[in-house]
mmCIF file of C-alpha atoms in Angstrom:
data_model
loop_
_atom_site.group_PDB
_atom_site.id
_atom_site.type_symbol
_atom_site.label_atom_id
_atom_site.label_comp_id
_atom_site.label_asym_id
_atom_site.label_seq_id
_atom_site.Cartn_x
_atom_site.Cartn_y
_atom_site.Cartn_z
ATOM 1 C CA MET A 1 -3.013 3.852 -17.545
ATOM 2 C CA LEU A 2 0.742 3.359 -17.914
ATOM 3 C CA PHE A 3 2.292 1.270 -20.686
ATOM 4 C CA PHE A 4 5.850 0.012 -20.167
ATOM 5 C CA PRO A 5 6.908 -1.392 -23.580
ATOM 6 C CA SER A 6 10.037 -3.090 -22.254
ATOM 7 C CA ALA A 7 12.095 -3.645 -19.122
ATOM 8 C CA SER A 8 14.723 -0.931 -19.466
ATOM 9 C CA VAL A 9 16.687 1.291 -17.092
ATOM 10 C CA GLU A 10 15.179 4.222 -18.992
ATOM 11 C CA ASN A 11 11.549 3.145 -18.562
ATOM 12 C CA TYR A 12 10.158 4.184 -15.179
ATOM 13 C CA VAL A 13 7.729 6.603 -13.531
ATOM 14 C CA THR A 14 8.366 9.125 -10.748
ATOM 15 C CA PHE A 15 5.986 11.009 -8.454
ATOM 16 C CA SER A 16 5.648 14.635 -7.396
ATOM 17 C CA GLN A 17 5.250 13.721 -3.740
ATOM 18 C CA SER A 18 6.561 11.134 -1.337
ATOM 19 C CA LEU A 19 4.928 8.813 1.155
ATOM 20 C CA PRO A 20 4.316 9.813 4.770
ATOM 21 C CA SER A 21 5.570 7.647 7.618
ATOM 22 C CA LEU A 22 3.505 4.466 7.480
ATOM 23 C CA PRO A 23 2.942 2.010 10.347
ATOM 24 C CA GLU A 24 0.463 0.260 8.064
ATOM 25 C CA LEU A 25 -0.494 0.444 4.407
ATOM 26 C CA SER A 26 -2.486 -0.949 1.520
ATOM 27 C CA ALA A 27 -1.267 -0.767 -2.087
ATOM 28 C CA CYS A 28 -3.505 -1.758 -4.984
ATOM 29 C CA LEU A 29 -3.290 -1.664 -8.766
ATOM 30 C CA TRP A 30 -4.427 -3.246 -11.992
ATOM 31 C CA LEU A 31 -1.742 -4.877 -14.105
ATOM 32 C CA ARG A 32 -1.368 -6.711 -17.391
ATOM 33 C CA VAL A 33 1.824 -8.656 -18.047
ATOM 34 C CA GLU A 34 2.935 -10.317 -21.275
ATOM 35 C CA SER A 35 6.025 -12.000 -19.880
ATOM 36 C CA THR A 36 7.193 -14.917 -17.750
ATOM 37 C CA HIS A 37 7.645 -12.642 -14.743
ATOM 38 C CA ILE A 38 6.399 -9.317 -13.426
ATOM 39 C CA GLY A 39 9.584 -7.394 -12.661
ATOM 40 C CA THR A 40 9.554 -4.445 -10.263
ATOM 41 C CA LEU A 41 6.151 -2.841 -9.854
ATOM 42 C CA LEU A 42 6.907 -0.509 -6.958
ATOM 43 C CA SER A 43 10.084 0.749 -5.308
ATOM 44 C CA TYR A 44 10.294 3.164 -2.388
ATOM 45 C CA ALA A 45 13.733 4.285 -1.213
ATOM 46 C CA THR A 46 15.081 6.688 1.404
ATOM 47 C CA ASP A 47 18.587 7.926 2.131
ATOM 48 C CA ASP A 48 18.890 5.350 4.924
ATOM 49 C CA LYS A 49 17.655 2.302 2.991
ATOM 50 C CA ASP A 50 16.931 1.687 -0.682
ATOM 51 C CA ASN A 51 14.391 -1.108 -0.145
ATOM 52 C CA GLN A 52 11.948 0.455 2.300
ATOM 53 C CA LEU A 53 8.986 -0.851 0.287
ATOM 54 C CA VAL A 54 9.306 -2.999 -2.831
ATOM 55 C CA LEU A 55 7.095 -5.206 -4.989
ATOM 56 C CA TYR A 56 9.589 -7.198 -7.015
ATOM 57 C CA GLY A 57 8.611 -10.056 -9.326
ATOM 58 C CA ARG A 58 11.646 -12.184 -9.997
ATOM 59 C CA ASN A 59 12.774 -13.479 -13.383
ATOM 60 C CA LEU A 60 13.247 -17.228 -13.030
ATOM 61 C CA SER A 61 15.140 -17.517 -16.316
ATOM 62 C CA THR A 62 17.944 -15.342 -14.959
ATOM 63 C CA SER A 63 17.898 -16.402 -11.302
ATOM 64 C CA SER A 64 20.757 -18.865 -11.719
ATOM 65 C CA LYS A 65 22.884 -16.204 -13.387
ATOM 66 C CA ALA A 66 21.916 -13.591 -10.824
ATOM 67 C CA SER A 67 22.849 -15.830 -7.910
ATOM 68 C CA SER A 68 26.503 -15.679 -8.939
ATOM 69 C CA SER A 69 26.516 -11.946 -9.608
ATOM 70 C CA PRO A 70 28.021 -9.501 -7.072
ATOM 71 C CA SER A 71 24.922 -7.326 -7.487
ATOM 72 C CA ALA A 72 22.450 -10.198 -7.201
ATOM 73 C CA SER A 73 19.213 -9.867 -5.281
ATOM 74 C CA PRO A 74 19.688 -10.783 -1.584
ATOM 75 C CA TYR A 75 16.502 -12.861 -1.671
ATOM 76 C CA PRO A 76 16.771 -16.604 -2.416
ATOM 77 C CA SER A 77 15.631 -17.808 -5.835
ATOM 78 C CA ALA A 78 12.113 -19.168 -6.177
ATOM 79 C CA PRO A 79 10.985 -22.391 -7.940
ATOM 80 C CA SER A 80 7.904 -20.721 -9.469
ATOM 81 C CA PRO A 81 6.880 -17.190 -10.511
ATOM 82 C CA SER A 82 6.581 -14.985 -7.452
ATOM 83 C CA LEU A 83 6.441 -11.433 -6.172
ATOM 84 C CA ASP A 84 8.623 -10.396 -3.239
ATOM 85 C CA PHE A 85 6.771 -8.006 -0.907
ATOM 86 C CA VAL A 86 9.635 -6.224 0.859
ATOM 87 C CA ILE A 87 9.239 -3.942 3.867
ATOM 88 C CA GLY A 88 12.429 -2.587 5.398
ATOM 89 C CA ASP A 89 14.947 -4.838 3.641
ATOM 90 C CA PRO A 90 15.801 -7.642 4.368
ATOM 91 C CA ALA A 91 12.293 -8.511 5.618
ATOM 92 C CA TYR A 92 10.039 -9.835 2.855
ATOM 93 C CA ARG A 93 7.260 -12.262 2.033
ATOM 94 C CA ARG A 94 7.019 -14.214 -1.211
ATOM 95 C CA LEU A 95 3.676 -14.049 -3.040
ATOM 96 C CA PRO A 96 2.554 -16.414 -5.842
ATOM 97 C CA THR A 97 1.987 -14.809 -9.250
ATOM 98 C CA SER A 98 1.451 -17.696 -11.707
ATOM 99 C CA LEU A 99 -2.201 -16.729 -12.226
ATOM 100 C CA LEU A 100 -1.203 -13.170 -13.174
ATOM 101 C CA LEU A 101 0.955 -14.172 -16.139
ATOM 102 C CA ASP A 102 -1.723 -14.984 -18.721
ATOM 103 C CA SER A 103 -1.589 -11.647 -20.611
ATOM 104 C CA GLY A 104 -4.914 -10.589 -19.069
ATOM 105 C CA TRP A 105 -5.803 -7.770 -16.685
ATOM 106 C CA HIS A 106 -5.642 -8.606 -12.982
ATOM 107 C CA HIS A 107 -6.238 -6.660 -9.786
ATOM 108 C CA LEU A 108 -3.615 -6.943 -7.049
ATOM 109 C CA CYS A 109 -3.557 -5.629 -3.471
ATOM 110 C CA VAL A 110 -0.956 -6.009 -0.740
ATOM 111 C CA VAL A 111 -1.840 -4.978 2.808
ATOM 112 C CA TRP A 112 0.402 -4.729 5.873
ATOM 113 C CA SER A 113 -0.054 -3.801 9.528
ATOM 114 C CA SER A 114 2.891 -3.062 11.805
ATOM 115 C CA ILE A 115 0.515 -3.046 14.757
ATOM 116 C CA GLN A 116 -0.519 -6.646 14.099
ATOM 117 C CA GLY A 117 2.666 -7.728 12.337
ATOM 118 C CA ARG A 118 0.497 -9.210 9.585
ATOM 119 C CA PHE A 119 0.174 -9.055 5.811
ATOM 120 C CA TRP A 120 -2.547 -9.944 3.315
ATOM 121 C CA TYR A 121 -2.263 -10.543 -0.431
ATOM 122 C CA TYR A 122 -5.318 -10.256 -2.672
ATOM 123 C CA SER A 123 -5.584 -11.083 -6.366
ATOM 124 C CA ASP A 124 -8.776 -10.478 -8.351
ATOM 125 C CA ARG A 125 -10.801 -9.832 -5.172
ATOM 126 C CA ARG A 126 -9.712 -13.094 -3.509
ATOM 127 C CA LEU A 127 -7.442 -13.427 -0.493
ATOM 128 C CA ILE A 128 -4.595 -15.566 -1.832
ATOM 129 C CA THR A 129 -2.379 -15.694 1.241
ATOM 130 C CA SER A 130 -1.743 -13.972 4.564
ATOM 131 C CA GLY A 131 0.697 -14.315 7.409
ATOM 132 C CA SER A 132 2.044 -13.046 10.721
ATOM 133 C CA ASN A 133 5.388 -12.068 12.280
ATOM 134 C CA PHE A 134 6.063 -9.608 9.467
ATOM 135 C CA ARG A 135 7.683 -6.360 10.591
ATOM 136 C CA LYS A 136 5.670 -5.951 13.795
ATOM 137 C CA GLY A 137 6.460 -2.594 15.394
ATOM 138 C CA TRP A 138 8.168 -1.305 12.244
ATOM 139 C CA GLU A 139 7.377 2.018 10.568
ATOM 140 C CA ILE A 140 8.168 2.841 6.952
ATOM 141 C CA PRO A 141 9.776 6.313 7.092
ATOM 142 C CA GLY A 142 8.393 9.149 5.012
ATOM 143 C CA GLY A 143 10.108 11.546 2.639
ATOM 144 C CA GLY A 144 11.630 9.048 0.213
ATOM 145 C CA SER A 145 11.471 8.442 -3.535
ATOM 146 C CA VAL A 146 8.642 6.454 -5.163
ATOM 147 C CA VAL A 147 9.269 4.773 -8.526
ATOM 148 C CA LEU A 148 7.119 2.475 -10.654
ATOM 149 C CA GLY A 149 8.735 0.071 -13.098
ATOM 150 C CA GLN A 150 12.268 -0.080 -11.685
ATOM 151 C CA GLU A 151 14.000 -1.052 -8.430
ATOM 152 C CA GLN A 152 16.075 1.683 -6.811
ATOM 153 C CA ASP A 153 19.518 0.826 -5.454
ATOM 154 C CA THR A 154 20.006 4.511 -4.665
ATOM 155 C CA VAL A 155 17.385 7.224 -4.202
ATOM 156 C CA GLY A 156 15.976 7.836 -7.683
ATOM 157 C CA GLY A 157 18.509 5.639 -9.465
ATOM 158 C CA GLY A 158 20.751 2.585 -9.462
ATOM 159 C CA PHE A 159 18.456 0.796 -11.920
ATOM 160 C CA ASP A 160 18.966 -2.620 -13.554
ATOM 161 C CA SER A 161 17.161 -3.665 -16.741
ATOM 162 C CA ALA A 162 16.854 -7.225 -15.380
ATOM 163 C CA GLU A 163 14.636 -5.868 -12.578
ATOM 164 C CA GLY A 164 12.420 -3.692 -14.793
ATOM 165 C CA PHE A 165 8.708 -4.061 -15.497
ATOM 166 C CA ALA A 166 7.163 -4.602 -18.936
ATOM 167 C CA GLY A 167 3.395 -4.388 -19.250
ATOM 168 C CA GLN A 168 0.541 -2.115 -18.248
ATOM 169 C CA VAL A 169 -0.454 -0.601 -14.904
ATOM 170 C CA ALA A 170 -3.649 1.225 -13.962
ATOM 171 C CA GLY A 171 -5.430 2.364 -10.818
ATOM 172 C CA PHE A 172 -2.310 2.473 -8.640
ATOM 173 C CA ARG A 173 -3.005 3.770 -5.121
ATOM 174 C CA VAL A 174 -1.449 3.608 -1.672
ATOM 175 C CA TRP A 175 -3.501 3.993 1.529
ATOM 176 C CA ASN A 176 -2.222 4.797 5.024
ATOM 177 C CA ARG A 177 -4.289 2.062 6.624
ATOM 178 C CA VAL A 178 -5.407 -1.550 6.327
ATOM 179 C CA LEU A 179 -8.202 -2.018 3.807
ATOM 180 C CA SER A 180 -10.845 -4.537 4.815
ATOM 181 C CA PRO A 181 -11.696 -7.473 2.512
ATOM 182 C CA SER A 182 -14.921 -5.735 1.477
ATOM 183 C CA GLU A 183 -13.008 -2.542 0.682
ATOM 184 C CA VAL A 184 -10.499 -4.457 -1.441
ATOM 185 C CA GLU A 185 -13.386 -6.075 -3.308
ATOM 186 C CA GLY A 186 -15.013 -2.676 -3.787
ATOM 187 C CA VAL A 187 -11.826 -1.147 -5.200
ATOM 188 C CA ALA A 188 -11.446 -4.042 -7.645
ATOM 189 C CA ALA A 189 -15.082 -3.702 -8.689
ATOM 190 C CA GLY A 190 -14.777 0.053 -9.189
ATOM 191 C CA ARG A 191 -17.194 0.917 -6.390
ATOM 192 C CA GLY A 192 -15.500 4.098 -5.220
ATOM 193 C CA VAL A 193 -12.227 4.804 -3.431
ATOM 194 C CA PRO A 194 -11.954 4.240 0.342
ATOM 195 C CA ARG A 195 -10.580 6.998 2.577
ATOM 196 C CA GLY A 196 -6.899 7.260 3.402
ATOM 197 C CA VAL A 197 -5.246 7.522 -0.035
ATOM 198 C CA VAL A 198 -1.742 9.029 0.288
ATOM 199 C CA LEU A 199 -0.491 8.439 -3.272
ATOM 200 C CA ASP A 200 -2.122 7.689 -6.619
ATOM 201 C CA MET A 201 -1.804 8.163 -10.378
ATOM 202 C CA GLU A 202 -2.712 11.844 -10.120
ATOM 203 C CA ASP A 203 0.576 12.389 -8.279
ATOM 204 C CA ILE A 204 2.717 11.243 -11.220
ATOM 205 C CA LYS A 205 5.473 13.751 -11.899
ATOM 206 C CA GLU A 206 7.121 12.314 -14.988
ATOM 207 C CA VAL A 207 7.115 9.248 -17.225
ATOM 208 C CA HIS A 208 10.609 8.396 -18.437
ATOM 209 C CA GLY A 209 11.960 6.669 -21.523
ATOM 210 C CA GLU A 210 9.353 4.997 -23.707
ATOM 211 C CA VAL A 211 6.685 4.708 -21.009
ATOM 212 C CA GLN A 212 3.333 5.977 -22.264
ATOM 213 C CA GLN A 213 0.686 7.528 -20.020
ATOM 214 C CA VAL A 214 -2.819 7.105 -21.408
ATOM 215 C CA VAL A 215 -5.588 9.218 -19.893
ATOM 216 C CA GLN A 216 -8.755 7.149 -19.585
ATOM 217 C CA ILE A 217 -11.955 9.136 -20.141
#
């Protein structure tokens, strides 16, 4: 389990290995947030593009300020708490997160298929939303930098405290395929780990700043 005490440019987690090229993926984790927004859960950047894969929960209280900033997010502000699921910037889908902001533990999965051009968003075993025409034919390139807790504007850096994550994360994994609804439910229920994992908590290289890594026995 990872504990991020505050959203800071110094608080983030890096991995010892990268992602392979991915024409489809599933990313799941447990999270606990004591805030009005989630911040950046996951950021994957390559030399060609900093936002190859991002899960970015926007801060509504600062959206009006950010909109006038030269370094503001390129994604329009949202009227309610949300998580931007970005694949190959500027393509993204906005996911609702209001139910995740009650200071309790929640399980979250995002799934994407380039072959179908579809995405699925699960929260606490339930399919919350899905859609089509999302990066069909696209492939996320391998060999980049994976970071939890901060959004990369350059490979391994370019952080902004306003985009940081504060809370707890556990059970983070990325698969190289589309998980079925029953597999997502099984992961959330702790009934084993489906095949195809390409990155997980065992691949953590370093926790930075005040982030604490707690080994669960």
